[in-house]
Short mmCIF file of C-alpha atoms in Angstrom, two decimals:
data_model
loop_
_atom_site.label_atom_id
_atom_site.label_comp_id
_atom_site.label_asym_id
_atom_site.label_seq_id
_atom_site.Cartn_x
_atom_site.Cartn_y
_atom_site.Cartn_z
CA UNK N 34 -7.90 27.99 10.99
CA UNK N 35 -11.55 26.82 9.93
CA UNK N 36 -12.10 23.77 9.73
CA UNK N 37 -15.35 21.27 9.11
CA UNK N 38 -15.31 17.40 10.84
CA UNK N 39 -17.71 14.99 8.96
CA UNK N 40 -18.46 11.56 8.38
CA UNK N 41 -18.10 10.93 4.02
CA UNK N 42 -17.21 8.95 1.77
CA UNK N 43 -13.60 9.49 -0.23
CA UNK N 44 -12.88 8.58 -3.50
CA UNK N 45 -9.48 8.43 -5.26
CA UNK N 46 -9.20 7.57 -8.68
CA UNK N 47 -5.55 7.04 -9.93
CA UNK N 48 -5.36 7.05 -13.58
CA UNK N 49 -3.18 4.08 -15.24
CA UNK N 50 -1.83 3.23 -18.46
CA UNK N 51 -0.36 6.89 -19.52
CA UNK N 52 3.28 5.69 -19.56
CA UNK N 53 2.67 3.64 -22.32
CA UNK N 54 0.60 6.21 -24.15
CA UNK N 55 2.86 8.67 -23.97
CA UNK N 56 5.40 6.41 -25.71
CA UNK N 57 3.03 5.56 -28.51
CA UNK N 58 1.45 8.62 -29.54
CA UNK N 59 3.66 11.18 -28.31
CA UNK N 60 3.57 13.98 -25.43
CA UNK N 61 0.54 16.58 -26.49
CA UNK N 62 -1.37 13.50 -28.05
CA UNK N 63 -1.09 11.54 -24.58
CA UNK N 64 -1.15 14.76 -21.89
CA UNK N 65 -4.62 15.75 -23.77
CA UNK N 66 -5.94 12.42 -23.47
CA UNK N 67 -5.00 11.72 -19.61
CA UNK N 68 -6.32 15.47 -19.20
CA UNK N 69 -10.14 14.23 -20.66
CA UNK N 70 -10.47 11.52 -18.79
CA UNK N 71 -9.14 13.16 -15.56
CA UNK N 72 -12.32 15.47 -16.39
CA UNK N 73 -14.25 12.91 -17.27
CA UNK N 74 -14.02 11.39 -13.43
CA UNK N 75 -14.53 14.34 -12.23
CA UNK N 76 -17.76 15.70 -14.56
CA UNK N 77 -18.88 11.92 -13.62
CA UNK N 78 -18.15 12.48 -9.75
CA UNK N 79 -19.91 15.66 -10.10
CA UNK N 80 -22.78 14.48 -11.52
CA UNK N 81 -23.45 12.49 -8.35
CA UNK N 82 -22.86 14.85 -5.64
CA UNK N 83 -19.64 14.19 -5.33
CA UNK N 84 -17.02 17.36 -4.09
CA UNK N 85 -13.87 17.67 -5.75
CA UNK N 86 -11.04 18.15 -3.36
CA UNK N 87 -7.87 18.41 -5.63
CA UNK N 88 -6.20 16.59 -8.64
CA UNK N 89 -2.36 15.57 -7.71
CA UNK N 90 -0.79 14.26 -11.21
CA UNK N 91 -2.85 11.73 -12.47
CA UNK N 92 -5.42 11.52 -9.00
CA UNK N 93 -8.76 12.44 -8.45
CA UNK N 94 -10.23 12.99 -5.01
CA UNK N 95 -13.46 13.87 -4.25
CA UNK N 96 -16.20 13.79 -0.76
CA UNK N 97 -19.57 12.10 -0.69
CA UNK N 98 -21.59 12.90 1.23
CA UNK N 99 -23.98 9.81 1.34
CA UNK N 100 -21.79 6.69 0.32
CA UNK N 101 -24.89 5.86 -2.32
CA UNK N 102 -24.02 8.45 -4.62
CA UNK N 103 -20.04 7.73 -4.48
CA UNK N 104 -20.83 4.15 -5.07
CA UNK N 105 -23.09 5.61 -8.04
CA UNK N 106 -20.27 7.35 -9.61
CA UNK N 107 -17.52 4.66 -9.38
CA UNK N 108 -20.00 2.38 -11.18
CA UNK N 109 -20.42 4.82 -13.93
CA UNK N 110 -16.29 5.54 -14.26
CA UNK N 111 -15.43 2.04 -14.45
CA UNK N 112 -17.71 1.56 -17.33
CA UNK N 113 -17.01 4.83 -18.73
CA UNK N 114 -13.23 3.93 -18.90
CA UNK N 115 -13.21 0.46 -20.00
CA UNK N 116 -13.48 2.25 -23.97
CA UNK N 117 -10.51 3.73 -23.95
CA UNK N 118 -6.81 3.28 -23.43
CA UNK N 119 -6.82 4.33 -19.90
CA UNK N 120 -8.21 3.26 -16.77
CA UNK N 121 -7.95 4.10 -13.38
CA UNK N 122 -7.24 2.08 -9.60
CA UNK N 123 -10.23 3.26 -7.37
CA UNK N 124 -10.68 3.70 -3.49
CA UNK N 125 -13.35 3.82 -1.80
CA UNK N 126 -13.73 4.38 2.01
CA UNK N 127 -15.92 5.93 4.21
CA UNK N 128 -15.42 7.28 7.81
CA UNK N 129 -14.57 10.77 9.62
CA UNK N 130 -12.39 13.47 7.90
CA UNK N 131 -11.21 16.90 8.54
CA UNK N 132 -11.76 19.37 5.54
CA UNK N 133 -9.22 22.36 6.15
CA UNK N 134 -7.14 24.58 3.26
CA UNK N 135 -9.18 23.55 0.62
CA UNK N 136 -7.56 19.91 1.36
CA UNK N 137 -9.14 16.66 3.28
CA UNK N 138 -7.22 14.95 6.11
CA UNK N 139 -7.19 11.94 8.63
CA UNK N 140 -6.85 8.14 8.65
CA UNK N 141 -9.65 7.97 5.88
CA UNK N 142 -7.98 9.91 3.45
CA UNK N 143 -4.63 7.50 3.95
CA UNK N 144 -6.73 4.12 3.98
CA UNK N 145 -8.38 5.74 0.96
CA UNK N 146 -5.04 5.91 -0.90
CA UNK N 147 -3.70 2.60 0.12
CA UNK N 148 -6.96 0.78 -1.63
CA UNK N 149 -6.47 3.07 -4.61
CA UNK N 150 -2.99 1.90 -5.06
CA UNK N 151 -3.60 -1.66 -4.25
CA UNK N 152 -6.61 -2.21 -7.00
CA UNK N 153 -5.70 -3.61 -10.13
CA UNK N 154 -6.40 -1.45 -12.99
CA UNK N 155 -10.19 -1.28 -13.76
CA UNK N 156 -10.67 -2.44 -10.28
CA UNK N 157 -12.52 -0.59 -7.29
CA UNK N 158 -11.42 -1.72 -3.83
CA UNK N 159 -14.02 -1.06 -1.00
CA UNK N 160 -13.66 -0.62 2.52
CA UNK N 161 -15.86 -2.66 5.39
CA UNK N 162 -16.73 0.91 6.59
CA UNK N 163 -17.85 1.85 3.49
CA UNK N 164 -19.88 -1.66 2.67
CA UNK N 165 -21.66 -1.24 6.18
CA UNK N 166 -22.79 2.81 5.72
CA UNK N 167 -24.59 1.51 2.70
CA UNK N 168 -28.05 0.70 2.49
CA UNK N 169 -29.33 -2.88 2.65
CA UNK N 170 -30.51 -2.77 -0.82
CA UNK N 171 -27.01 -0.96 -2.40
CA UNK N 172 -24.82 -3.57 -0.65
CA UNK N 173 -25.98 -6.19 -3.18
CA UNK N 174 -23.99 -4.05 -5.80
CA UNK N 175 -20.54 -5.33 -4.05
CA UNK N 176 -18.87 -8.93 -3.75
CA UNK N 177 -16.64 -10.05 -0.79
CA UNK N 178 -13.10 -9.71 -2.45
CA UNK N 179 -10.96 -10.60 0.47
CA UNK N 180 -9.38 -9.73 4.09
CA UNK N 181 -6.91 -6.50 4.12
CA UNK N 182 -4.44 -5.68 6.46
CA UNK N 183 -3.25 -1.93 7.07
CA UNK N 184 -0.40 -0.61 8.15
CA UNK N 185 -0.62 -0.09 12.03
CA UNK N 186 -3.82 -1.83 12.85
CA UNK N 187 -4.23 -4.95 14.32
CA UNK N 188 -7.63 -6.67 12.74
CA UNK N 189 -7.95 -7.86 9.34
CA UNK N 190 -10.73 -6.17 7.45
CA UNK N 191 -13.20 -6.86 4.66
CA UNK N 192 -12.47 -5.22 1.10
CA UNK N 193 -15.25 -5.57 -1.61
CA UNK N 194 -15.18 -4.61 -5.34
CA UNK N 195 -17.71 -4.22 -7.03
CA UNK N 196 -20.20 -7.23 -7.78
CA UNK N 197 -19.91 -8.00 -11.64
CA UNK N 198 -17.61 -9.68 -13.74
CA UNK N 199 -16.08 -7.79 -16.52
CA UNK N 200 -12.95 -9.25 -17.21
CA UNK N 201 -10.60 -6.87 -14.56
CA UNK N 202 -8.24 -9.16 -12.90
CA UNK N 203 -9.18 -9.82 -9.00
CA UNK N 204 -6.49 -8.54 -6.33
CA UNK N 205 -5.85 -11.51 -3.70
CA UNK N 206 -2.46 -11.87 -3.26
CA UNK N 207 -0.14 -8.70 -3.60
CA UNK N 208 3.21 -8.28 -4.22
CA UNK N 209 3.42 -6.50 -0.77
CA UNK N 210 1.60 -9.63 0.82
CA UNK N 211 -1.27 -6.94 1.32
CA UNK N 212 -4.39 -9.60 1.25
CA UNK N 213 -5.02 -12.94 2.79
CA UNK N 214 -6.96 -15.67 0.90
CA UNK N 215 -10.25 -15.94 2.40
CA UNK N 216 -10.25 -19.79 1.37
CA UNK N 217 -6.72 -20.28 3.15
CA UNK N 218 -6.18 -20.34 7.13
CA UNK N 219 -5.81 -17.52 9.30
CA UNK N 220 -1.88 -16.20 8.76
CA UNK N 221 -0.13 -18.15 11.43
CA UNK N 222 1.58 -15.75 13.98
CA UNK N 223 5.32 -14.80 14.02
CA UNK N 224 7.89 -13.26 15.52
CA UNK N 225 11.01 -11.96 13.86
CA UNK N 226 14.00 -12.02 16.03
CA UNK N 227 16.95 -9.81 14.98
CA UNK N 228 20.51 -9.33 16.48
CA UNK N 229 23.20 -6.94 15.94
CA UNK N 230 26.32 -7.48 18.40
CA UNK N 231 24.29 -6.68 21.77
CA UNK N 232 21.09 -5.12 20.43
CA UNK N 233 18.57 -7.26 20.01
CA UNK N 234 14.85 -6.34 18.71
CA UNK N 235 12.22 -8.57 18.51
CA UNK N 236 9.29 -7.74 15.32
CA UNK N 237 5.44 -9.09 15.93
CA UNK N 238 2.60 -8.80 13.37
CA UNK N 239 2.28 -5.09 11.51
CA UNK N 240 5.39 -3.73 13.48
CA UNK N 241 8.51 -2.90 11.77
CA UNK N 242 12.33 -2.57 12.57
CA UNK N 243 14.42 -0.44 10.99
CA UNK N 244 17.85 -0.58 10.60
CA UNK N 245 20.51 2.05 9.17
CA UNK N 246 23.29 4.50 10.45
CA UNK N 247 20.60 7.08 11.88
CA UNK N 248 20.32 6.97 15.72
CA UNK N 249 16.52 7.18 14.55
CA UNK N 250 16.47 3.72 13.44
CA UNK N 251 15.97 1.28 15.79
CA UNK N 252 19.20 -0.95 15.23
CA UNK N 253 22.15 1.47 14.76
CA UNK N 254 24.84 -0.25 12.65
CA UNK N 255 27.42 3.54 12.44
CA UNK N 256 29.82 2.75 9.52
CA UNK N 257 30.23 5.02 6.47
CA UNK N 258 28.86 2.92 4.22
CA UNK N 259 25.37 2.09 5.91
CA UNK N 260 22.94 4.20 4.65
CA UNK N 261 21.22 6.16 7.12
CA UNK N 262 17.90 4.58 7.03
CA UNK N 263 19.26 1.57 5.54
CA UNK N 264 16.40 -1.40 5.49
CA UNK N 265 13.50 -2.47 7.65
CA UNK N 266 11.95 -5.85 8.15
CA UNK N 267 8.52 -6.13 9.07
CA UNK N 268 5.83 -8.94 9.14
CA UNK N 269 2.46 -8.63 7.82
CA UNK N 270 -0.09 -11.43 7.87
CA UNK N 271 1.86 -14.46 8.80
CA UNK N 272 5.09 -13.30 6.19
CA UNK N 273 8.53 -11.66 7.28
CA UNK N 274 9.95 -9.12 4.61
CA UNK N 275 13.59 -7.56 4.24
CA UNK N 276 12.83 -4.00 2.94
CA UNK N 277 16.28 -2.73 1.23
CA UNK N 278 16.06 0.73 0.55
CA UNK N 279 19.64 1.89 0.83
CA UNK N 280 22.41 3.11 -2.03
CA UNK N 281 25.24 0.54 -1.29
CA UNK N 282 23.01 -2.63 -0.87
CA UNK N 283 22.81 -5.65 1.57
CA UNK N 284 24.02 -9.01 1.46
CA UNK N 285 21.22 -11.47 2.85
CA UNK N 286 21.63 -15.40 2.84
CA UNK N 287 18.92 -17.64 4.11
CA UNK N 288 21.59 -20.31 4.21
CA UNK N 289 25.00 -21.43 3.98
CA UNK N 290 26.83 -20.71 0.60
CA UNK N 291 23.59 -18.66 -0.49
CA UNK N 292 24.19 -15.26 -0.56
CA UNK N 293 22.70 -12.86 -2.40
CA UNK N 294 22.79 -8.86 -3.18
CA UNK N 295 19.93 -6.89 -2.97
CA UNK N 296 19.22 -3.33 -3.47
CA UNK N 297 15.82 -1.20 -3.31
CA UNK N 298 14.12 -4.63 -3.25
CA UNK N 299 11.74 -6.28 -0.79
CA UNK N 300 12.59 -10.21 0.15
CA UNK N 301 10.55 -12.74 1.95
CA UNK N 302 12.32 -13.95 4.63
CA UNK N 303 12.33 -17.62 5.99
CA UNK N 304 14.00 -19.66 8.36
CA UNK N 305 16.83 -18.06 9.90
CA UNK N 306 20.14 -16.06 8.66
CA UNK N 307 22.32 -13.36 7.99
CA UNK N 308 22.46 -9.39 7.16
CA UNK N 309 25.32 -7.60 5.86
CA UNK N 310 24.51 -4.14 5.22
CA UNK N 311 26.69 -2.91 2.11
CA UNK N 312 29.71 -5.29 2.66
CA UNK N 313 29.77 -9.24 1.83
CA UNK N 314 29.82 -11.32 4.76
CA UNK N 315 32.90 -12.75 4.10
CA UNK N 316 34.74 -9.52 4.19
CA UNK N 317 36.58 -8.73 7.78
CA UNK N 318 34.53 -5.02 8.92
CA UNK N 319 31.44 -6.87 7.68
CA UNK N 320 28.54 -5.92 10.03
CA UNK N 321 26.76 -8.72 10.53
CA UNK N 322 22.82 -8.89 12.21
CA UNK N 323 21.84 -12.33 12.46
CA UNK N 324 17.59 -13.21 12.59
CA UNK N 325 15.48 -16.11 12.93
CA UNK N 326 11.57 -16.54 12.43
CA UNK N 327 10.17 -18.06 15.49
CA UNK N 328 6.60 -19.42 15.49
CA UNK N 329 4.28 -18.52 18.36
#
């Protein structure tokens, strides 16, 4: 299979605000209007250098090859899209890639994605990598936005956005817990203790345990109505999180005479309590995993 390795720059540009169009002015109104300014990013991409790789749905990806002219183009598509209806979340990262197929892979391509769908819409999320492979005189363009952490990796990195203020709201604190608050202490360290009759797992910082009626999960509760990769809880920057994910549901309480159903829902754990996959604790075959926070 041929293949090319190269440091670039990767752009993804996920176009927002379609649902809504759609609703207002109908499907062929709506599909021709996402369609323009799909080509719009990528004529505008283009126009700098940039490669286009593919268009999934409503994403653009292209491959810089000098992080200038990708900075260059994101500049010009966030302007060119604040005059319509749309907009669009933008990544920007820069590091080694594999281009194979027609298609780009590796860790950049993945980090890439994960700033696209953290931005705001109208925003541009930046990577550290990319921030340092610019220029001296091109870094001024960007402002320090925050600290990141990604899924796997230890550190906490940088993430800029571009440096002007035009009204798009500033990502600091996700939904997912996803950024730390620069002005705020470093996230104090946990550890997530879980038990489930004689297993017992312990979760640090960016690890995760899974839980469900597959032997692949790492605490196997095996009754018919556990899903098979029921939930996970996982801690990321100083936060524990319940992950439910299954079809019957979980019963969680953080305390006594508190319990509550969740379903496809993420929770913020604190303290200590108890896990009831699918059945209320009160209930005689409940399956119960018990977990406490413990500060290091």
């Amino acid at each position: 299979m041929d293949q090319e390795r190269l440091l670039a720059a990767v752009l993804l540009a996920d176009v927002v605000g379609s649902t809504p169009l759609y609703e207002r002015i109908g499907d062929d109104a709506a599909l021709q209007q996402v369609s323009d300014c799909l080509d719009v990013i990528r004529e505008i991409a283009g126009r700098h250098g940039g490669d286009f790789i593919y268009s999934k749905g409503d994403d653009v990806l292209s491959l810089f090859e000098r992080p200038e002219a990708a900075l260059g183009a994101v500049c010009q598509i966030s302007s060119q899209l604040t005059k319509g209806p749309l907009s669009a979340r933008i990544g920007l990262h820069f590091g080694a890639v594999i281009r194979a197929r027609g298609a780009l892979f590796g860790d950049v391509v993945n980090v890439t994605a994960r700033l696209s769908s953290t931005a705001n819409p109208g925003e541009v999320l930046i990577s550290q990598s990319f921030f340092e492979a610019l220029s001296a005189g091109s870094r001024g363009a960007l402002r320090l936005l925050d600290k990141m952490a990604f899924k796997g990796k230890q550190e906490l990195f940088d993430v800029y956005t571009l440096g002007r203020d035009d009204g798009v709201p500033s990502t600091h604190i996700t939904s997912r817990g996803t950024f730390v608050d620069r002005r705020s202490a470093l996230p104090r360290q946990i550890n997530l203790v879980i038990r489930y009759g004689d297993q017992l797992r312990t979760c640090r910082n960016n690890e995760s345990v899974t839980i469900g009626r597959s032997p692949e999960c790492n605490i196997v509760v095996q009754r018919p109505w556990v899903s098979r990769h029921h939930a996970t809880f996982t801690i990321s920057n100083g936060k524990a999180r319940f992950i439910e994910r299954s079809s019957s549901g979980t019963f969680l309480s953080m305390g006594p005479g508190h319990e509550v159903f969740v379903r496809r829902e993420d929770v913020l754990l604190f303290g200590s309590g108890v896990i009831s996959p699918g059945r209320t604790s009160s209930l005689g075959d409940a399956q119960l995993l018990h977990y406490e926070i413990v500060s290091n």
